[in-house]
XYZ file of C-alpha atoms in Angstrom:
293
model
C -57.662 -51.206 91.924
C -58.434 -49.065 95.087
C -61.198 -50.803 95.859
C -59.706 -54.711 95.150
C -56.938 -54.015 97.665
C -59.378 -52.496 100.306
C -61.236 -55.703 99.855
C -58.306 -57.882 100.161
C -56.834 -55.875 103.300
C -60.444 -56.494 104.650
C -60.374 -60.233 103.851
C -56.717 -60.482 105.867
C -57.736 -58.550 108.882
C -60.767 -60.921 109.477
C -58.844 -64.009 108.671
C -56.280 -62.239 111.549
C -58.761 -62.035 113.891
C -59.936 -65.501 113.951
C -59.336 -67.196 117.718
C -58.509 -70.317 116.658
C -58.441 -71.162 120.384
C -61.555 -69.600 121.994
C -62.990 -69.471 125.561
C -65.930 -71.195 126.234
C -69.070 -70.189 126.437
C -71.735 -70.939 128.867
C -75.232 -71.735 127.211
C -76.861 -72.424 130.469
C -76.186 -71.647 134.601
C -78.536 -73.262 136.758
C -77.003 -71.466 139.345
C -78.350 -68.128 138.276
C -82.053 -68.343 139.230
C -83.149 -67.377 135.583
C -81.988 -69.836 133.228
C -84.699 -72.275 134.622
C -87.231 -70.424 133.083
C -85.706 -70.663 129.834
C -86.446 -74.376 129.707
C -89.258 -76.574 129.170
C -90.110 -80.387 129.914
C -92.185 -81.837 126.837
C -93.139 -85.804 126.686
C -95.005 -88.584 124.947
C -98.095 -87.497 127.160
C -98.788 -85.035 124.207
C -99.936 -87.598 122.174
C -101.328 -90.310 124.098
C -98.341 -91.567 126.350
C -97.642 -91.906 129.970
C -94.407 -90.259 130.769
C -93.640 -87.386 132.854
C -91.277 -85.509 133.724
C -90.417 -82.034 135.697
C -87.212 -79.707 135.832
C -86.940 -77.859 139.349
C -84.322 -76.029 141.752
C -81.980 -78.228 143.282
C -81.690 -78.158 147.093
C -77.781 -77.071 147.818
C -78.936 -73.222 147.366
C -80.798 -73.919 143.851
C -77.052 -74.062 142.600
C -78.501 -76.454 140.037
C -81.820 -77.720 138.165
C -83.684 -81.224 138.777
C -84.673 -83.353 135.768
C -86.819 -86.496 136.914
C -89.628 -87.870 136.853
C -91.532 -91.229 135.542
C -91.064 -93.070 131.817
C -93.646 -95.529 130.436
C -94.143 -97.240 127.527
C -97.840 -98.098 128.111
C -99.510 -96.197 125.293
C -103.689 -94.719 125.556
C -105.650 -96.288 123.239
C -106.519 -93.950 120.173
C -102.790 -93.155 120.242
C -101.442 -91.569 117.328
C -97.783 -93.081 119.138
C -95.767 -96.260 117.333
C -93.875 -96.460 120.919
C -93.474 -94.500 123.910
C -91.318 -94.321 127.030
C -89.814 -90.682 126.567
C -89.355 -87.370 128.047
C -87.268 -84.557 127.589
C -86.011 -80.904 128.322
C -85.035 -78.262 125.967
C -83.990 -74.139 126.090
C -84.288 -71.980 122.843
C -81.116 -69.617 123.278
C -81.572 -65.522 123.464
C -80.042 -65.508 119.637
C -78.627 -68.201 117.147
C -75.378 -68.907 118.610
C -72.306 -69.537 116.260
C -69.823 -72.334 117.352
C -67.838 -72.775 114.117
C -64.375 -72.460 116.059
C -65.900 -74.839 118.969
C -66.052 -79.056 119.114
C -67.830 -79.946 122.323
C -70.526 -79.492 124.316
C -70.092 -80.472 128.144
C -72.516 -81.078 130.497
C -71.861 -80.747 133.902
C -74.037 -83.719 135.155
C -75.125 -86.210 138.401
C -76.862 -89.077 138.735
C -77.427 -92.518 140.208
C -80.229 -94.002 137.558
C -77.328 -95.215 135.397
C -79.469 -94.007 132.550
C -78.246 -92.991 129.158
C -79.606 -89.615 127.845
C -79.753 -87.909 124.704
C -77.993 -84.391 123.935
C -79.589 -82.532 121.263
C -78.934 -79.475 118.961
C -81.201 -77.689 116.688
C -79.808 -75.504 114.267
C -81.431 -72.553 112.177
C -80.331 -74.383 108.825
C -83.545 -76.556 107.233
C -87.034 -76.377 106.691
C -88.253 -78.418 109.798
C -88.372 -76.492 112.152
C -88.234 -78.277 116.121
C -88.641 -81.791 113.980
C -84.886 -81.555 112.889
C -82.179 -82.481 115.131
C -79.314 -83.459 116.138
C -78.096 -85.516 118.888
C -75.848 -88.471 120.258
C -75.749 -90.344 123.433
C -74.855 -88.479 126.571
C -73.264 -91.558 128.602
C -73.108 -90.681 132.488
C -71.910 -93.228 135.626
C -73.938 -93.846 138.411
C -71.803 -92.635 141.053
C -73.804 -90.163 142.201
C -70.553 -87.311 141.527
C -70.667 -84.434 139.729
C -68.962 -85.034 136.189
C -68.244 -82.839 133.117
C -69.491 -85.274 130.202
C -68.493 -83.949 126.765
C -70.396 -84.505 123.711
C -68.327 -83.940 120.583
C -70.226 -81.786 118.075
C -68.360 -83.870 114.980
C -70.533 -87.000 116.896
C -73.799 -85.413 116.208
C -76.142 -87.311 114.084
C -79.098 -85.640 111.914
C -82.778 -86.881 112.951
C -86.130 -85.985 111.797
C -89.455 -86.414 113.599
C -87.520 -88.720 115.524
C -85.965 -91.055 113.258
C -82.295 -90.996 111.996
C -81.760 -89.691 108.825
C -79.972 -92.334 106.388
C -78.623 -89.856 103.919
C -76.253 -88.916 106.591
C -73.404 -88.016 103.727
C -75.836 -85.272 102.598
C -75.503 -83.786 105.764
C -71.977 -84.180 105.959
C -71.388 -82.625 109.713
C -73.555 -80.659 111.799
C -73.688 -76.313 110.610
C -72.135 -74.671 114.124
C -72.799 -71.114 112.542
C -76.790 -70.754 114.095
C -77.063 -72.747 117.153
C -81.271 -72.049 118.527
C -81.870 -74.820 120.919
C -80.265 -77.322 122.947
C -82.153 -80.001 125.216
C -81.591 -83.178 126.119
C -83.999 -86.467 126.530
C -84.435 -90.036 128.507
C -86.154 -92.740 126.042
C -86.821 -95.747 127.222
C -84.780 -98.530 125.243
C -86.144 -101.958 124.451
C -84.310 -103.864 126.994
C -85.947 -101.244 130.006
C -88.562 -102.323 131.972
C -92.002 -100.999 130.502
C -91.854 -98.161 133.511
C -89.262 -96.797 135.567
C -88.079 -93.992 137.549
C -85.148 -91.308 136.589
C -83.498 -88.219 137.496
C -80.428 -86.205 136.335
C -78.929 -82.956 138.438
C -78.054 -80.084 135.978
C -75.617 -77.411 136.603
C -74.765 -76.128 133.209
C -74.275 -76.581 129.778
C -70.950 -75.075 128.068
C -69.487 -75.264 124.589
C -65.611 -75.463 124.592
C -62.673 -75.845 121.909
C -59.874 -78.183 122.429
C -56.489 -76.257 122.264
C -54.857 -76.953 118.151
C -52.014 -76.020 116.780
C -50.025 -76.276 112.963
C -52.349 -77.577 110.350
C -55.295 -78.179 112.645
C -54.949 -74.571 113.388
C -54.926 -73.114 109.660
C -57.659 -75.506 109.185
C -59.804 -74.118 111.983
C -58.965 -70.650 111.225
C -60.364 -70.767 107.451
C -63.494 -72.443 109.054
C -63.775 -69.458 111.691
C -62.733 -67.052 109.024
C -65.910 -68.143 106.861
C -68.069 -67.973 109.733
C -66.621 -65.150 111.788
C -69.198 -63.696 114.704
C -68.292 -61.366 117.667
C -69.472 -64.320 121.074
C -68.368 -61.352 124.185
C -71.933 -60.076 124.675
C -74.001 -63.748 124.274
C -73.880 -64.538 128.459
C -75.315 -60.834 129.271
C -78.097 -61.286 126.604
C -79.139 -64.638 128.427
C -80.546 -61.875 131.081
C -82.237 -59.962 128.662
C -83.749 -62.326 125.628
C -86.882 -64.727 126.017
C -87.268 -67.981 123.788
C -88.811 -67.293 121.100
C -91.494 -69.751 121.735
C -91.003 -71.405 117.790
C -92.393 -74.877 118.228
C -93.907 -77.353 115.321
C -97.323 -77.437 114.556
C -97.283 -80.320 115.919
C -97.213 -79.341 119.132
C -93.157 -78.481 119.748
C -90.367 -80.420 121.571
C -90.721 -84.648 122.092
C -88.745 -88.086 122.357
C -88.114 -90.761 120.474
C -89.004 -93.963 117.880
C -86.226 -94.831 115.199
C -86.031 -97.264 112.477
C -84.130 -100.426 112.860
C -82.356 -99.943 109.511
C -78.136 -100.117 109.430
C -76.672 -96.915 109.302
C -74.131 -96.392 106.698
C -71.759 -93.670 105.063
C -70.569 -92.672 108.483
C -67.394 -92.380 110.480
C -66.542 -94.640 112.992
C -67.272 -92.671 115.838
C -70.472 -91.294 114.252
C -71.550 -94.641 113.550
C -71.392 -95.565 116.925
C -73.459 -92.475 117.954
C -75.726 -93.028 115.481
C -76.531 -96.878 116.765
C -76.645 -95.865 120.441
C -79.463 -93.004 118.937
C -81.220 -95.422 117.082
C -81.132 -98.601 119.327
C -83.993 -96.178 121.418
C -81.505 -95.782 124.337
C -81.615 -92.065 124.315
C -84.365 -89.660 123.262
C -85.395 -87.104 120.521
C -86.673 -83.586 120.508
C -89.094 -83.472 118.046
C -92.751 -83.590 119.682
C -93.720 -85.285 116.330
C -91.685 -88.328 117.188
C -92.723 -91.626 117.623
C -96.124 -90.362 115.646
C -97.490 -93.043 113.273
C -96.087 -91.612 109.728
């Protein structure tokens, strides 16, 4: 009997100390000289293609990181590639990363290309290692401002080697408990020109909550209760941890080729992701992708 109350005091005092409101937490600052080392540019050049891309300091005191460079959809000949016209950047975090109690991603973003990206997530969950993701557009104006775009986490859609994943009901929503890898990726659409220029400033990537209260917030505190992980020391281990370098053997991170096929059992809003994603107008992260199957 002892023991059966210990347990359910211990069960109480974790579901207590659930933050149903949590601070965010910065996955990336491109204004500490470090985190640009912690990410890589990948590309269809891997396999045949003509894109390139490079991530560099900023000018403005290197407060931020430069993404740019050249897509094409020309493909070499003896191309294992369906389609090209992609590049991409990615960071594997210091340690999975749990954001069970958070709903958005926001990237603090500028540019002028009028481009739409791709923000993508990889999560330590299935068997395919950097071939699994998931992502949804990451829409940003051409005003040449700095903006805060948000990507809801509930608007991820799950890919593989590129291609979106029509079971999507199996997948129900994205696992937040073991974040590894974020990135993000330009793909050239159909309606692009077969070359062009692009570039996107960086300054950081954060994960936030929006503020809930009455049944949202029992709701979010059973889901942080089942999931419950201690977030104070992830920043300081940014300065400590290296990627961990996991890539497939295919030859790690890449963009994009989807099917043309309807997408169905979604929400709304996921829909909608999930169309943007597969109409080619944002990338992948799967090097694999685009690879004749």
């Amino acid at each position: 009997m002892a023991r059966l109350l210990r347990e359910a005091l211990r069960r109480v005092d974790k579901f207590l100390k659930v933050d149903v409101n949590p601070d965010p937490i910065v996955l990336s600052d491109f204004s500490k000289g470090s985190a640009l080392k912690r990410w890589r540019v990948f590309s269809d050049a891997t396999f045949g293609g003509n894109s390139k891309g490079t991530l560099t300091a900023g000018e403005e005191g290197g407060k931020h990181a430069v993404f740019e460079g050249r897509y094409s959809k020309l493909i070499n000949d003896g191309s294992p590639l369906v389609r090209a016209g992609y590049v991409g950047i990615n960071t594997v975090l210091p340690r999975p990363l749990n954001l069970s109690l958070h709903d958005y991603l926001e990237w603090r973003v500028r540019a002028r290309d009028g481009h739409t990206y791709v923000a993508s997530v990889r999560t330590d969950q299935y068997t395919g290692g950097d071939e699994e993701a998931w992502q949804a557009p990451l829409s940003v104006s051409r005003s040449g401002e700095w903006e805060d775009v948000r990507v809801n986490l509930d608007d991820l859609v799950f890919t593989f080697r590129g291609r979106l994943v029509q079971q999507q009901q199996a997948f129900a929503r994205m696992p937040r408990h073991a974040i590894i890898a974020v990135g993000l990726t330009l793909a050239a659409s159909k309606d692009m020109p077969d070359e062009g220029d692009f570039r996107l400033e960086v300054a950081r990537v954060t994960a936030g909550a929006k503020p809930v209260s009455g049944l949202e917030e029992e709701r979010k505190a059973f889901q942080g209760y089942m999931h419950v992980e201690d977030h104070t020391s992830y920043a300081d281990s940014q300065h400590h941890a290296q990627p961990s370098g996991r890539s497939s053997k295919r030859g790690g991170e890449a963009g994009a080729v989807l099917p043309d096929e309807p997408v169905l059992g979604l929400g709304s809003k996921r829909a909608r992701s999930a169309e943007s994603v597969q109409a080619g107008s944002a990338g992948r992260s799967s090097s694999s992708e685009g690879l004749k199957q």
